[in-house]
Amino acid sequence: MTEFDCVVRSEHVVTPAGVGPAAIGLRQGRVEAVAAYDAPLRAHEHVDLGRVALLPGGVDLGTGVHVPGRDLEGSYRRAGEEALAGGVTTLVAAPAPARPSVTSADALQVHQRACAGAPVSVFLAGGLTQVSGPLDIADLHAAGAVAFQCSLSDGGAPDMAAIDDVRLRKAMAELTTLGAVLFVHAEDVCELGTPPFEAQQRPPRAERRGLERVIGAARVTGTRTHITPFTAAECAALLAASASVGVRLSAQTSPHYLCLPAENLAPDSPAHAFRPPLRSDANRRALWSTLAPGMEPADTTVSSGHLPAHGLHTLAWSRSALWTALARRGLGLDTLARWTAETPAALVGLGHKGCIAEGRDADLVAFDPGAEVHVPASDPGPYAGMRVRGRVERVWVAGRSRAPE
């Protein structure tokens, strides 16, 4: 009989088959068995979580990590620690405003070395600029970029400024050849005010106009495209219609757009820095209606929007905030896992992550869905002072147990 490094049992294990009791056998950093809860599995360590749920570790897309001017290695370590606290075990880091911005293979390799000491798995997205050519894109892809990112407005750094339609289509054509996915910040710069753009200068129509441009380009090139973030509910019809014209388009939002209406923000809240800004409560409720079962756009993902360079620390509480909102709407842990782990992992080709199944990485989270937690008032993120449901009790990264701080 196989002897596992660890067997984790829970009455509520979230797998692609659903939520139910199971025993998970871990060996050499992988899930090697998904068995009945009372299966007689031999192991060096046994953990019985009881009613505490076992989720796949979160996969956070487009995570801002580096604060320019601060130590790059230290930034990856700090982001990894915040991720562990929120039940996230994999980061796909944004190319900007990191310094150097990840717009070349050389810069990507600088970040690969810097993130090696992070306590979670880190992958990198490559940045597209107005001067990115086919060789730049191919070199980034060959060096290990798991996705690419661009902006139609302000991309987070001077060298990640808005790209025009000609450059967008040329880049998309190259990415189609490589089979790579493109993340697009879709606010149209022509619909915004004068830089620096304040919240009132970023209306929903900017997102809608940008989305129309993206759909036009993707329809010509066939590029797999992911809108991030999706915040304006009025764009839902465009997203839904894109599939009917053969466009491979999906979208990502963040818990703050689903949980924090603009009307409720205190004057000193860090949430004022989100770009696009938080929308009205009416928009928030309409956004939820587009994500209802049977209505949600295909391949919907939800990621933290963590961006410490702008004072936005969201990783530690993002999953709990989302679970609070899901539970209120009668949605289950399977939805939480699908939006925050399974779908994002599949989107960027991380087939060894994102769900609890034999052969996958043993990235697991013990999550108490019924626990009520008071976010400290001193927390640097937008959830400070709130009460949320769901507490991360323990995390395994590649089979190694890590205690969230």
Coordinates of C-alpha atoms in Angstrom, one line a residue:
M1 CA 0.0 0.0 0.0
T2 CA 1.3 3.5 -0.9
E3 CA 2.5 5.6 2.0
F4 CA 1.7 9.2 1.6
D5 CA 3.5 12.2 3.1
C6 CA 0.2 13.5 4.4
V7 CA -3.5 12.6 4.2
V8 CA -5.9 15.5 4.6
R9 CA -9.6 14.7 5.4
S10 CA -12.5 17.0 5.3
E11 CA -16.3 16.7 5.2
H12 CA -16.3 19.4 2.6
V13 CA -13.6 18.9 -0.1
V14 CA -14.1 20.9 -3.2
T15 CA -13.2 18.9 -6.3
P16 CA -14.3 19.3 -10.0
A17 CA -17.0 16.7 -9.1
G18 CA -18.5 18.9 -6.4
V19 CA -18.3 19.3 -2.7
G20 CA -18.3 16.3 -0.3
P21 CA -16.4 14.3 2.2
A22 CA -13.0 12.9 1.0
A23 CA -9.5 12.0 2.0
I24 CA -6.7 13.6 -0.1
G25 CA -3.3 11.8 -0.2
L26 CA -0.3 14.0 -0.8
R27 CA 3.1 12.8 -1.9
Q28 CA 6.1 14.7 -3.2
G29 CA 4.2 17.9 -3.7
R30 CA 1.3 16.3 -5.7
V31 CA -2.2 15.0 -5.0
E32 CA -1.8 11.3 -5.5
A33 CA -5.2 10.1 -4.2
V34 CA -8.7 11.4 -3.9
A35 CA -10.5 8.8 -1.8
A36 CA -13.5 8.2 0.5
Y37 CA -13.4 10.2 3.7
D38 CA -12.9 7.0 5.8
A39 CA -10.4 5.3 3.4
P40 CA -7.6 3.5 5.2
L41 CA -4.7 5.5 3.7
R42 CA -1.2 5.2 5.3
A43 CA 0.7 8.4 5.8
H44 CA 3.4 10.1 7.9
E45 CA 0.9 12.7 8.9
H46 CA -2.9 12.7 9.2
V47 CA -4.9 15.9 9.3
D48 CA -8.7 15.7 9.8
L49 CA -10.3 19.1 9.2
G50 CA -13.8 17.9 10.1
R51 CA -16.3 20.5 8.9
V52 CA -13.6 22.9 7.9
A53 CA -13.6 22.9 4.1
L54 CA -10.7 22.0 1.9
L55 CA -10.3 24.2 -1.2
P56 CA -7.8 24.4 -4.0
G57 CA -5.3 27.2 -3.5
G58 CA -6.3 30.4 -5.2
V59 CA -4.7 31.5 -8.5
D60 CA -4.6 35.3 -8.6
L61 CA -4.2 36.8 -12.1
G62 CA -2.6 40.2 -12.8
T63 CA -1.4 40.7 -9.2
G64 CA 0.6 43.9 -8.6
V65 CA 3.6 43.1 -6.6
H66 CA 6.4 45.6 -6.7
V67 CA 6.4 49.1 -5.3
P68 CA 8.9 51.0 -7.4
G69 CA 11.8 52.1 -5.3
R70 CA 11.5 49.2 -2.9
D71 CA 13.4 45.9 -2.9
L72 CA 12.1 43.6 -5.6
E73 CA 12.8 40.3 -3.8
G74 CA 11.3 41.7 -0.6
S75 CA 8.2 42.8 -2.6
Y76 CA 7.7 39.2 -3.8
R77 CA 8.1 37.8 -0.3
R78 CA 5.6 40.3 1.1
A79 CA 3.1 39.6 -1.6
G80 CA 3.5 35.9 -1.0
E81 CA 2.8 36.3 2.7
E82 CA -0.3 38.3 2.0
A83 CA -1.4 35.7 -0.5
L84 CA -1.0 32.9 2.0
A85 CA -3.1 34.8 4.5
G86 CA -5.9 34.9 1.9
G87 CA -5.7 31.3 0.8
V88 CA -3.9 32.1 -2.5
T89 CA -1.0 29.8 -3.5
T90 CA -0.2 31.0 -7.0
L91 CA 0.4 34.6 -8.3
V92 CA 0.5 35.6 -11.9
A93 CA 2.2 38.9 -11.5
A94 CA 1.4 42.0 -13.5
P95 CA 4.2 43.5 -15.7
A96 CA 3.7 47.0 -14.3
P97 CA 4.2 49.2 -12.3
A98 CA 7.0 46.9 -11.4
R99 CA 10.6 48.1 -12.1
P100 CA 11.9 47.0 -14.4
S101 CA 8.5 46.6 -16.1
V102 CA 8.2 43.1 -17.7
T103 CA 8.3 44.2 -21.3
S104 CA 11.4 42.3 -22.4
A105 CA 12.9 38.8 -21.8
D106 CA 15.8 40.3 -19.8
A107 CA 13.4 42.1 -17.5
L108 CA 11.3 38.9 -17.1
Q109 CA 14.4 37.0 -16.0
V110 CA 15.2 39.7 -13.4
H111 CA 11.8 39.1 -11.9
Q112 CA 12.1 35.3 -12.1
R113 CA 15.2 35.5 -10.0
A114 CA 13.6 37.9 -7.6
C115 CA 10.5 35.8 -7.0
A116 CA 12.4 32.6 -6.4
G117 CA 12.2 33.1 -2.6
A118 CA 8.5 33.8 -2.4
P119 CA 6.5 31.5 -0.2
V120 CA 3.9 30.8 -3.1
S121 CA 4.3 29.9 -6.7
V122 CA 4.8 33.0 -8.9
F123 CA 4.5 33.2 -12.7
L124 CA 4.8 36.4 -14.8
A125 CA 2.7 38.2 -17.4
G126 CA 4.6 40.0 -20.1
G127 CA 3.7 43.6 -20.9
L128 CA 2.8 44.9 -24.4
T129 CA 3.7 48.5 -25.3
Q130 CA 3.2 50.7 -28.4
V131 CA 6.7 49.6 -29.6
S132 CA 6.4 45.9 -28.8
G133 CA 7.3 44.0 -31.9
P134 CA 7.0 40.3 -32.9
L135 CA 10.5 39.4 -31.7
D136 CA 9.9 41.1 -28.3
I137 CA 6.6 39.1 -27.8
A138 CA 8.2 35.8 -29.0
D139 CA 11.2 36.3 -26.7
L140 CA 8.9 37.0 -23.7
H141 CA 6.9 33.9 -24.4
A142 CA 10.0 31.8 -24.8
A143 CA 11.4 33.1 -21.5
G144 CA 8.3 32.0 -19.6
A145 CA 5.6 34.6 -19.8
V146 CA 2.3 32.7 -19.2
A147 CA 0.1 35.5 -20.4
F148 CA 0.4 39.0 -21.9
Q149 CA -1.1 42.3 -20.7
C150 CA -1.8 45.7 -22.3
S151 CA -3.9 48.7 -21.6
L152 CA -6.1 51.0 -23.8
S153 CA -5.6 53.8 -21.2
D154 CA -3.0 54.0 -18.4
G155 CA -1.2 50.7 -17.9
G156 CA 0.5 51.3 -14.6
A157 CA 3.8 52.8 -15.7
P158 CA 5.1 55.3 -18.3
D159 CA 6.5 52.4 -20.5
M160 CA 3.1 50.6 -20.3
A161 CA 1.0 53.5 -21.7
A162 CA -2.0 53.1 -23.9
I163 CA -1.7 51.2 -27.2
D164 CA -3.6 52.1 -30.3
D165 CA -5.7 49.8 -32.5
V166 CA -3.0 49.2 -35.1
R167 CA -0.6 48.0 -32.4
L168 CA -3.3 46.0 -30.6
R169 CA -4.2 44.0 -33.7
K170 CA -0.5 43.4 -34.6
A171 CA 0.2 42.1 -31.1
M172 CA -3.0 40.0 -31.1
A173 CA -2.0 38.4 -34.3
E174 CA 1.4 37.4 -32.9
L175 CA -0.2 36.1 -29.7
T176 CA -2.7 34.0 -31.7
T177 CA 0.3 32.3 -33.4
L178 CA 1.9 31.6 -30.1
G179 CA -1.4 30.4 -28.5
A180 CA -1.1 32.9 -25.7
V181 CA -3.8 34.7 -23.8
L182 CA -4.0 38.5 -23.6
F183 CA -5.3 40.5 -20.6
V184 CA -6.7 43.9 -21.6
H185 CA -7.4 46.8 -19.4
A186 CA -10.2 48.0 -21.6
E187 CA -10.9 51.6 -20.6
D188 CA -10.6 53.7 -23.8
V189 CA -8.2 56.6 -23.2
C190 CA -10.3 58.8 -25.6
E191 CA -13.3 58.6 -23.3
L192 CA -11.3 59.7 -20.2
G193 CA -10.4 63.1 -19.0
T194 CA -7.1 64.8 -18.8
P195 CA -4.3 62.8 -17.0
P196 CA -4.0 62.1 -14.2
F197 CA -7.5 60.6 -14.5
E198 CA -9.7 61.0 -11.4
A199 CA -12.6 58.6 -10.6
Q200 CA -15.2 60.9 -12.1
Q201 CA -13.2 61.0 -15.3
R202 CA -13.5 57.2 -15.8
P203 CA -17.2 56.6 -16.6
P204 CA -18.6 53.2 -17.6
R205 CA -18.8 54.3 -21.2
A206 CA -15.0 54.3 -21.3
E207 CA -15.0 50.6 -20.5
R208 CA -17.8 49.9 -23.0
R209 CA -16.0 51.8 -25.8
G210 CA -12.8 50.0 -25.1
L211 CA -14.5 46.6 -25.1
E212 CA -16.0 47.4 -28.5
R213 CA -12.4 48.0 -29.8
V214 CA -11.1 44.8 -28.3
I215 CA -14.0 42.8 -29.8
G216 CA -13.3 44.3 -33.2
A217 CA -9.6 43.4 -33.0
A218 CA -10.2 39.9 -31.5
R219 CA -12.8 39.1 -34.2
V220 CA -10.1 39.7 -36.9
T221 CA -7.2 37.9 -35.1
G222 CA -8.9 35.1 -33.1
T223 CA -6.9 35.9 -30.1
R224 CA -7.9 34.5 -26.7
T225 CA -8.6 37.7 -24.8
H226 CA -9.5 38.3 -21.1
I227 CA -10.9 41.7 -20.0
T228 CA -9.5 42.7 -16.7
P229 CA -11.1 44.2 -14.8
F230 CA -14.8 44.0 -15.8
T231 CA -16.6 46.6 -13.7
A232 CA -19.3 48.2 -15.7
A233 CA -22.5 46.0 -15.8
E234 CA -23.6 47.7 -19.0
C235 CA -20.7 45.8 -20.8
A236 CA -22.3 42.4 -20.0
A237 CA -24.4 42.3 -23.1
L238 CA -21.3 42.9 -25.3
L239 CA -19.4 40.1 -23.5
A240 CA -22.3 37.7 -24.0
A241 CA -22.7 38.6 -27.7
S242 CA -19.0 38.2 -28.5
A243 CA -19.3 34.4 -28.5
S244 CA -21.9 34.6 -31.2
V245 CA -19.5 36.2 -33.6
G246 CA -16.7 33.8 -32.9
V247 CA -14.7 36.0 -30.4
R248 CA -12.9 34.1 -27.6
L249 CA -13.5 36.7 -25.0
S250 CA -13.9 36.3 -21.2
A251 CA -13.7 38.7 -18.2
Q252 CA -12.3 39.1 -14.7
T253 CA -13.7 41.2 -11.9
S254 CA -12.6 41.6 -8.3
P255 CA -14.4 41.3 -5.0
H256 CA -14.2 45.0 -4.3
Y257 CA -16.3 45.7 -7.4
L258 CA -18.8 43.1 -6.1
C259 CA -18.8 44.1 -2.5
L260 CA -18.0 47.8 -2.1
P261 CA -20.4 50.4 -3.6
A262 CA -18.9 53.8 -4.2
E263 CA -21.6 55.5 -2.1
N264 CA -20.3 53.7 1.1
L265 CA -16.7 54.8 0.8
A266 CA -15.2 56.8 3.6
P267 CA -13.2 59.9 2.3
D268 CA -9.9 58.3 3.4
S269 CA -10.5 54.8 2.1
P270 CA -7.7 53.4 0.0
A271 CA -10.5 52.0 -2.3
H272 CA -10.6 55.5 -4.0
A273 CA -7.4 54.4 -5.8
F274 CA -9.0 51.6 -7.8
R275 CA -8.8 52.0 -11.5
P276 CA -11.5 51.7 -12.9
P277 CA -13.1 53.2 -9.8
L278 CA -15.7 51.5 -7.7
R279 CA -19.1 51.9 -9.3
S280 CA -22.5 52.8 -7.8
D281 CA -24.6 50.3 -5.8
A282 CA -27.0 50.0 -8.7
N283 CA -24.1 48.9 -10.9
R284 CA -22.8 46.5 -8.2
R285 CA -26.2 44.8 -8.0
A286 CA -26.4 44.7 -11.8
L287 CA -23.0 43.2 -12.0
W288 CA -24.1 40.4 -9.7
S289 CA -27.1 39.7 -11.9
T290 CA -24.7 39.0 -14.8
L291 CA -22.8 36.5 -12.7
A292 CA -25.8 34.5 -11.6
P293 CA -25.8 30.7 -12.4
G294 CA -26.6 30.2 -16.0
M295 CA -25.9 33.9 -16.8
E296 CA -22.2 34.3 -16.0
P297 CA -19.9 34.8 -19.0
A298 CA -17.8 31.8 -19.8
D299 CA -14.5 31.5 -18.1
T300 CA -15.3 34.2 -15.5
T301 CA -12.4 34.8 -13.1
V302 CA -12.3 36.8 -9.9
S303 CA -8.9 38.0 -8.6
S304 CA -7.8 40.4 -5.9
G305 CA -6.7 43.5 -7.8
H306 CA -3.8 43.7 -5.3
L307 CA -1.7 46.8 -6.2
P308 CA 0.5 47.9 -3.3
A309 CA 2.2 50.6 -5.5
H310 CA -1.2 52.4 -5.3
G311 CA -1.8 51.6 -1.6
L312 CA -4.2 48.7 -2.5
H313 CA -3.6 45.7 -0.3
T314 CA -6.4 43.2 -1.1
L315 CA -4.8 39.7 -1.2
A316 CA -5.3 38.8 2.4
W317 CA -9.1 39.4 2.5
S318 CA -10.1 39.0 -1.1
R319 CA -11.4 35.4 -0.9
S320 CA -13.2 35.9 2.4
A321 CA -14.9 39.1 1.0
L322 CA -16.0 37.1 -2.1
W323 CA -17.2 34.2 0.0
T324 CA -19.2 36.6 2.2
A325 CA -21.1 37.8 -0.9
L326 CA -21.5 34.4 -2.5
A327 CA -22.9 32.9 0.7
R328 CA -25.5 35.7 1.0
R329 CA -26.7 34.8 -2.5
G330 CA -26.9 31.1 -1.8
L331 CA -23.9 30.2 -4.0
G332 CA -21.5 27.6 -2.8
L333 CA -17.8 26.8 -2.3
D334 CA -17.7 25.2 -5.7
T335 CA -18.4 28.7 -7.2
L336 CA -15.7 30.2 -5.0
A337 CA -13.2 27.6 -6.2
R338 CA -14.2 27.8 -9.8
W339 CA -13.8 31.6 -10.0
T340 CA -10.7 32.0 -8.0
A341 CA -8.7 28.8 -8.8
E342 CA -9.9 26.4 -11.4
T343 CA -10.8 28.8 -14.2
P344 CA -7.8 31.2 -13.8
A345 CA -5.4 28.3 -13.8
A346 CA -6.8 26.9 -17.0
L347 CA -6.9 30.3 -18.6
V348 CA -3.1 30.8 -18.4
G349 CA -2.2 27.2 -19.1
L350 CA -1.3 26.1 -15.5
G351 CA -3.0 22.7 -15.9
H352 CA -1.2 21.3 -12.9
K353 CA -2.9 23.8 -10.6
G354 CA -6.3 25.1 -9.8
C355 CA -8.2 22.1 -8.5
I356 CA -8.0 19.1 -6.2
A357 CA -7.5 16.1 -8.4
E358 CA -5.0 13.3 -8.8
G359 CA -1.8 14.5 -10.5
R360 CA -2.3 18.2 -9.6
D361 CA 0.0 20.2 -7.4
A362 CA -0.9 19.8 -3.7
D363 CA -1.9 23.5 -3.3
L364 CA -4.6 23.3 -0.7
V365 CA -6.4 25.6 1.7
A366 CA -8.3 24.7 4.9
F367 CA -11.1 27.2 4.9
D368 CA -13.7 27.6 7.6
P369 CA -16.7 28.9 5.7
G370 CA -18.8 29.6 8.8
A371 CA -16.3 31.6 10.7
E372 CA -17.0 35.3 11.1
V373 CA -13.9 37.5 11.1
H374 CA -13.4 41.1 11.9
V375 CA -10.9 42.7 9.6
P376 CA -8.7 44.9 11.8
A377 CA -9.3 48.6 11.5
S378 CA -5.5 49.0 10.9
D379 CA -5.6 46.7 7.8
P380 CA -4.1 48.7 4.8
G381 CA -6.8 47.4 2.4
P382 CA -10.3 48.4 1.5
Y383 CA -11.9 45.9 3.8
A384 CA -10.6 47.4 7.0
G385 CA -13.1 47.3 9.8
M386 CA -15.5 45.0 8.0
R387 CA -16.9 41.7 9.2
V388 CA -16.5 38.9 6.7
R389 CA -17.2 35.2 6.6
G390 CA -14.6 32.6 6.0
R391 CA -11.2 32.1 7.7
V392 CA -8.1 30.6 6.2
E393 CA -6.9 28.1 8.8
R394 CA -4.0 26.4 7.1
V395 CA -2.4 26.3 3.6
W396 CA -0.4 23.7 1.7
V397 CA 1.9 24.9 -1.1
A398 CA 3.2 21.9 -3.1
G399 CA 2.4 19.7 -0.2
R400 CA 4.2 21.7 2.4
S401 CA 2.1 23.1 5.2
R402 CA 2.3 26.8 5.7
A403 CA 0.6 28.7 8.5
P404 CA -1.0 32.0 7.3
E405 CA 0.0 35.0 9.3

